[in-house]
Amino acid sequence: MEKQNPSLELRLSNALFSLLSDKDYEQITISDITRKTKVARTTFYICFDNKDELLRFSINRYMIPFVAGLRNSLELKPKDNMTRTIAALSDIAPQIKFLPLLLSIKTATFNPSREIENNVKKEIRQILQKQQIDPAILEYFASLYFVSLLETQKWWAQHPKVAPAKVAQLIHQSCYHGLISLLN
């Protein structure tokens, strides 16, 4: 479905975050979301086909910059990419506490953690395809990288006062040096 109103989508996403503070995802209804945003149910359906699509939007809203920041960490010129990583992480810093919660949700039609894992591994394969790395080692690194992504989110959620620049520095150090050691 083509999106009609980005600010409305953000309001609906924010309402979902707010409701997740008090209820499990399964207990939240579209009526709860529309009541919270003070929009008609039909307006919800202009933006999203269902609640799972709103969940996907809400996760991607923060995961895309986070994955982009981590992807920058794999570039072979990390100092050139530090600014981009910090910017990507700064965008999501206010909502980092919600990411572990959002990633723990699984529905019949959407498993955020699995989808992000597949996207992260795909990104890593694309970045490293020019390198002559044993496919088994590449798959190992992709799996390790994804686990690192999840653990970084959990850690940052528990330490929200850590600045995005510090998180970016930690990511660059661990990912870049891990990659360099595999390439040598």
GROMACS .gro file of C-alpha atoms in nm:
model
  184
    1MET     CA    1   0.000   0.000   0.000
    2GLU     CA    2   0.137   0.345  -0.090
    3LYS     CA    3   0.193   0.565   0.211
    4GLN     CA    4  -0.012   0.884   0.222
    5ASN     CA    5   0.096   1.091   0.522
    6PRO     CA    6   0.438   1.046   0.686
    7SER     CA    7   0.350   1.256   0.990
    8LEU     CA    8   0.036   1.049   1.048
    9GLU     CA    9   0.242   0.731   1.017
   10LEU     CA   10   0.480   0.865   1.280
   11ARG     CA   11   0.191   0.955   1.511
   12LEU     CA   12   0.050   0.604   1.474
   13SER     CA   13   0.394   0.455   1.538
   14ASN     CA   14   0.440   0.673   1.846
   15ALA     CA   15   0.099   0.562   1.972
   16LEU     CA   16   0.208   0.199   1.932
   17PHE     CA   17   0.525   0.272   2.133
   18SER     CA   18   0.321   0.442   2.402
   19LEU     CA   19   0.074   0.154   2.422
   20LEU     CA   20   0.356  -0.101   2.439
   21SER     CA   21   0.463   0.062   2.764
   22ASP     CA   22   0.139  -0.063   2.922
   23LYS     CA   23   0.022  -0.363   2.717
   24ASP     CA   24   0.154  -0.663   2.529
   25TYR     CA   25   0.147  -0.627   2.153
   26GLU     CA   26  -0.124  -0.894   2.118
   27GLN     CA   27  -0.352  -0.697   2.351
   28ILE     CA   28  -0.321  -0.373   2.155
   29THR     CA   29  -0.601  -0.318   1.904
   30ILE     CA   30  -0.627  -0.085   1.609
   31SER     CA   31  -0.901   0.092   1.805
   32ASP     CA   32  -0.652   0.152   2.088
   33ILE     CA   33  -0.408   0.304   1.841
   34THR     CA   34  -0.666   0.525   1.671
   35ARG     CA   35  -0.807   0.638   2.004
   36LYS     CA   36  -0.458   0.733   2.121
   37THR     CA   37  -0.392   0.934   1.802
   38LYS     CA   38  -0.747   1.070   1.779
   39VAL     CA   39  -0.790   0.958   1.419
   40ALA     CA   40  -1.064   0.756   1.255
   41ARG     CA   41  -1.013   0.386   1.201
   42THR     CA   42  -1.043   0.442   0.826
   43THR     CA   43  -0.754   0.688   0.848
   44PHE     CA   44  -0.540   0.414   1.002
   45TYR     CA   45  -0.615   0.197   0.699
   46ILE     CA   46  -0.503   0.473   0.464
   47CYS     CA   47  -0.154   0.431   0.610
   48PHE     CA   48  -0.140   0.064   0.704
   49ASP     CA   49  -0.319  -0.254   0.605
   50ASN     CA   50  -0.305  -0.395   0.957
   51LYS     CA   51  -0.135  -0.371   1.296
   52ASP     CA   52   0.158  -0.590   1.186
   53GLU     CA   53   0.235  -0.349   0.904
   54LEU     CA   54   0.244  -0.066   1.160
   55LEU     CA   55   0.479  -0.281   1.370
   56ARG     CA   56   0.704  -0.337   1.065
   57PHE     CA   57   0.706   0.039   0.995
   58SER     CA   58   0.782   0.114   1.362
   59ILE     CA   59   1.075  -0.126   1.370
   60ASN     CA   60   1.215  -0.018   1.035
   61ARG     CA   61   1.186   0.345   1.140
   62TYR     CA   62   1.465   0.281   1.389
   63MET     CA   63   1.637  -0.028   1.257
   64ILE     CA   64   1.722   0.114   0.915
   65PRO     CA   65   1.941   0.391   1.066
   66PHE     CA   66   2.084   0.148   1.320
   67VAL     CA   67   2.178  -0.108   1.055
   68ALA     CA   68   2.314   0.173   0.836
   69GLY     CA   69   2.534   0.283   1.124
   70LEU     CA   70   2.662  -0.069   1.172
   71ARG     CA   71   2.709  -0.113   0.796
   72ASN     CA   72   2.929   0.196   0.797
   73SER     CA   73   3.142   0.018   1.056
   74LEU     CA   74   3.231  -0.246   0.800
   75GLU     CA   75   3.363  -0.003   0.545
   76LEU     CA   76   3.735  -0.031   0.508
   77LYS     CA   77   3.781   0.342   0.580
   78PRO     CA   78   3.610   0.367   0.920
   79LYS     CA   79   3.729   0.719   1.002
   80ASP     CA   80   3.553   0.850   0.691
   81ASN     CA   81   3.229   0.684   0.800
   82MET     CA   82   3.225   0.774   1.169
   83THR     CA   83   3.020   1.090   1.108
   84ARG     CA   84   2.756   0.893   0.915
   85THR     CA   85   2.741   0.631   1.188
   86ILE     CA   86   2.701   0.892   1.463
   87ALA     CA   87   2.424   1.064   1.264
   88ALA     CA   88   2.239   0.735   1.212
   89LEU     CA   89   2.265   0.643   1.579
   90SER     CA   90   2.169   0.994   1.695
   91ASP     CA   91   1.842   0.961   1.502
   92ILE     CA   92   1.737   0.660   1.706
   93ALA     CA   93   1.889   0.746   2.046
   94PRO     CA   94   1.561   0.875   2.198
   95GLN     CA   95   1.379   0.550   2.117
   96ILE     CA   96   1.656   0.297   2.182
   97LYS     CA   97   1.471   0.169   2.491
   98PHE     CA   98   1.191   0.039   2.267
   99LEU     CA   99   1.407  -0.160   2.025
  100PRO     CA  100   1.460  -0.472   2.239
  101LEU     CA  101   1.086  -0.478   2.311
  102LEU     CA  102   0.994  -0.438   1.945
  103LEU     CA  103   1.239  -0.707   1.840
  104SER     CA  104   1.096  -0.952   2.091
  105ILE     CA  105   0.750  -0.937   1.930
  106LYS     CA  106   0.660  -1.220   1.696
  107THR     CA  107   0.332  -1.247   1.509
  108ALA     CA  108   0.188  -1.500   1.268
  109THR     CA  109   0.295  -1.281   0.977
  110PHE     CA  110   0.602  -1.097   1.105
  111ASN     CA  111   0.913  -1.191   1.302
  112PRO     CA  112   1.114  -0.869   1.338
  113SER     CA  113   1.427  -1.036   1.468
  114ARG     CA  114   1.438  -1.287   1.180
  115GLU     CA  115   1.370  -1.018   0.919
  116ILE     CA  116   1.645  -0.796   1.055
  117GLU     CA  117   1.883  -1.092   1.075
  118ASN     CA  118   1.820  -1.170   0.709
  119ASN     CA  119   1.867  -0.803   0.610
  120VAL     CA  120   2.188  -0.766   0.811
  121LYS     CA  121   2.336  -1.084   0.663
  122LYS     CA  122   2.240  -0.970   0.314
  123GLU     CA  123   2.411  -0.634   0.372
  124ILE     CA  124   2.727  -0.802   0.497
  125ARG     CA  125   2.740  -1.035   0.199
  126GLN     CA  126   2.701  -0.738  -0.037
  127ILE     CA  127   2.968  -0.532   0.137
  128LEU     CA  128   3.216  -0.817   0.150
  129GLN     CA  129   3.142  -0.988  -0.182
  130LYS     CA  130   3.445  -0.824  -0.344
  131GLN     CA  131   3.673  -0.968  -0.078
  132GLN     CA  132   3.789  -1.323  -0.123
  133ILE     CA  133   3.657  -1.462   0.202
  134ASP     CA  134   3.573  -1.827   0.255
  135PRO     CA  135   3.190  -1.848   0.241
  136ALA     CA  136   3.177  -2.035   0.572
  137ILE     CA  137   3.380  -1.760   0.743
  138LEU     CA  138   3.161  -1.496   0.581
  139GLU     CA  139   2.849  -1.670   0.715
  140TYR     CA  140   3.010  -1.694   1.059
  141PHE     CA  141   3.095  -1.323   1.055
  142ALA     CA  142   2.741  -1.235   0.938
  143SER     CA  143   2.591  -1.437   1.224
  144LEU     CA  144   2.831  -1.287   1.476
  145TYR     CA  145   2.759  -0.939   1.342
  146PHE     CA  146   2.384  -0.987   1.385
  147VAL     CA  147   2.425  -1.108   1.744
  148SER     CA  148   2.650  -0.807   1.806
  149LEU     CA  149   2.376  -0.582   1.666
  150LEU     CA  150   2.119  -0.721   1.908
  151GLU     CA  151   2.354  -0.710   2.204
  152THR     CA  152   2.455  -0.352   2.122
  153GLN     CA  153   2.088  -0.251   2.121
  154LYS     CA  154   2.023  -0.424   2.454
  155TRP     CA  155   2.332  -0.272   2.611
  156TRP     CA  156   2.251   0.077   2.483
  157ALA     CA  157   1.891   0.045   2.605
  158GLN     CA  158   2.030  -0.029   2.954
  159HIS     CA  159   2.274   0.264   2.929
  160PRO     CA  160   2.069   0.535   2.754
  161LYS     CA  161   2.298   0.815   2.868
  162VAL     CA  162   2.585   0.680   2.658
  163ALA     CA  163   2.625   0.923   2.370
  164PRO     CA  164   2.569   0.803   2.011
  165ALA     CA  165   2.929   0.904   1.934
  166LYS     CA  166   3.059   0.663   2.199
  167VAL     CA  167   2.834   0.383   2.071
  168ALA     CA  168   2.957   0.454   1.718
  169GLN     CA  169   3.319   0.438   1.838
  170LEU     CA  170   3.259   0.103   2.010
  171ILE     CA  171   3.087  -0.035   1.701
  172HIS     CA  172   3.366   0.081   1.473
  173GLN     CA  173   3.633  -0.067   1.696
  174SER     CA  174   3.468  -0.406   1.736
  175CYS     CA  175   3.329  -0.452   1.385
  176TYR     CA  176   3.610  -0.298   1.185
  177HIS     CA  177   3.887  -0.475   1.374
  178GLY     CA  178   3.695  -0.802   1.363
  179LEU     CA  179   3.660  -0.768   0.989
  180ILE     CA  180   4.026  -0.677   0.940
  181SER     CA  181   4.135  -0.983   1.135
  182LEU     CA  182   3.920  -1.204   0.910
  183LEU     CA  183   4.062  -1.048   0.595
  184ASN     CA  184   4.425  -1.097   0.701
   0.00000   0.00000   0.00000
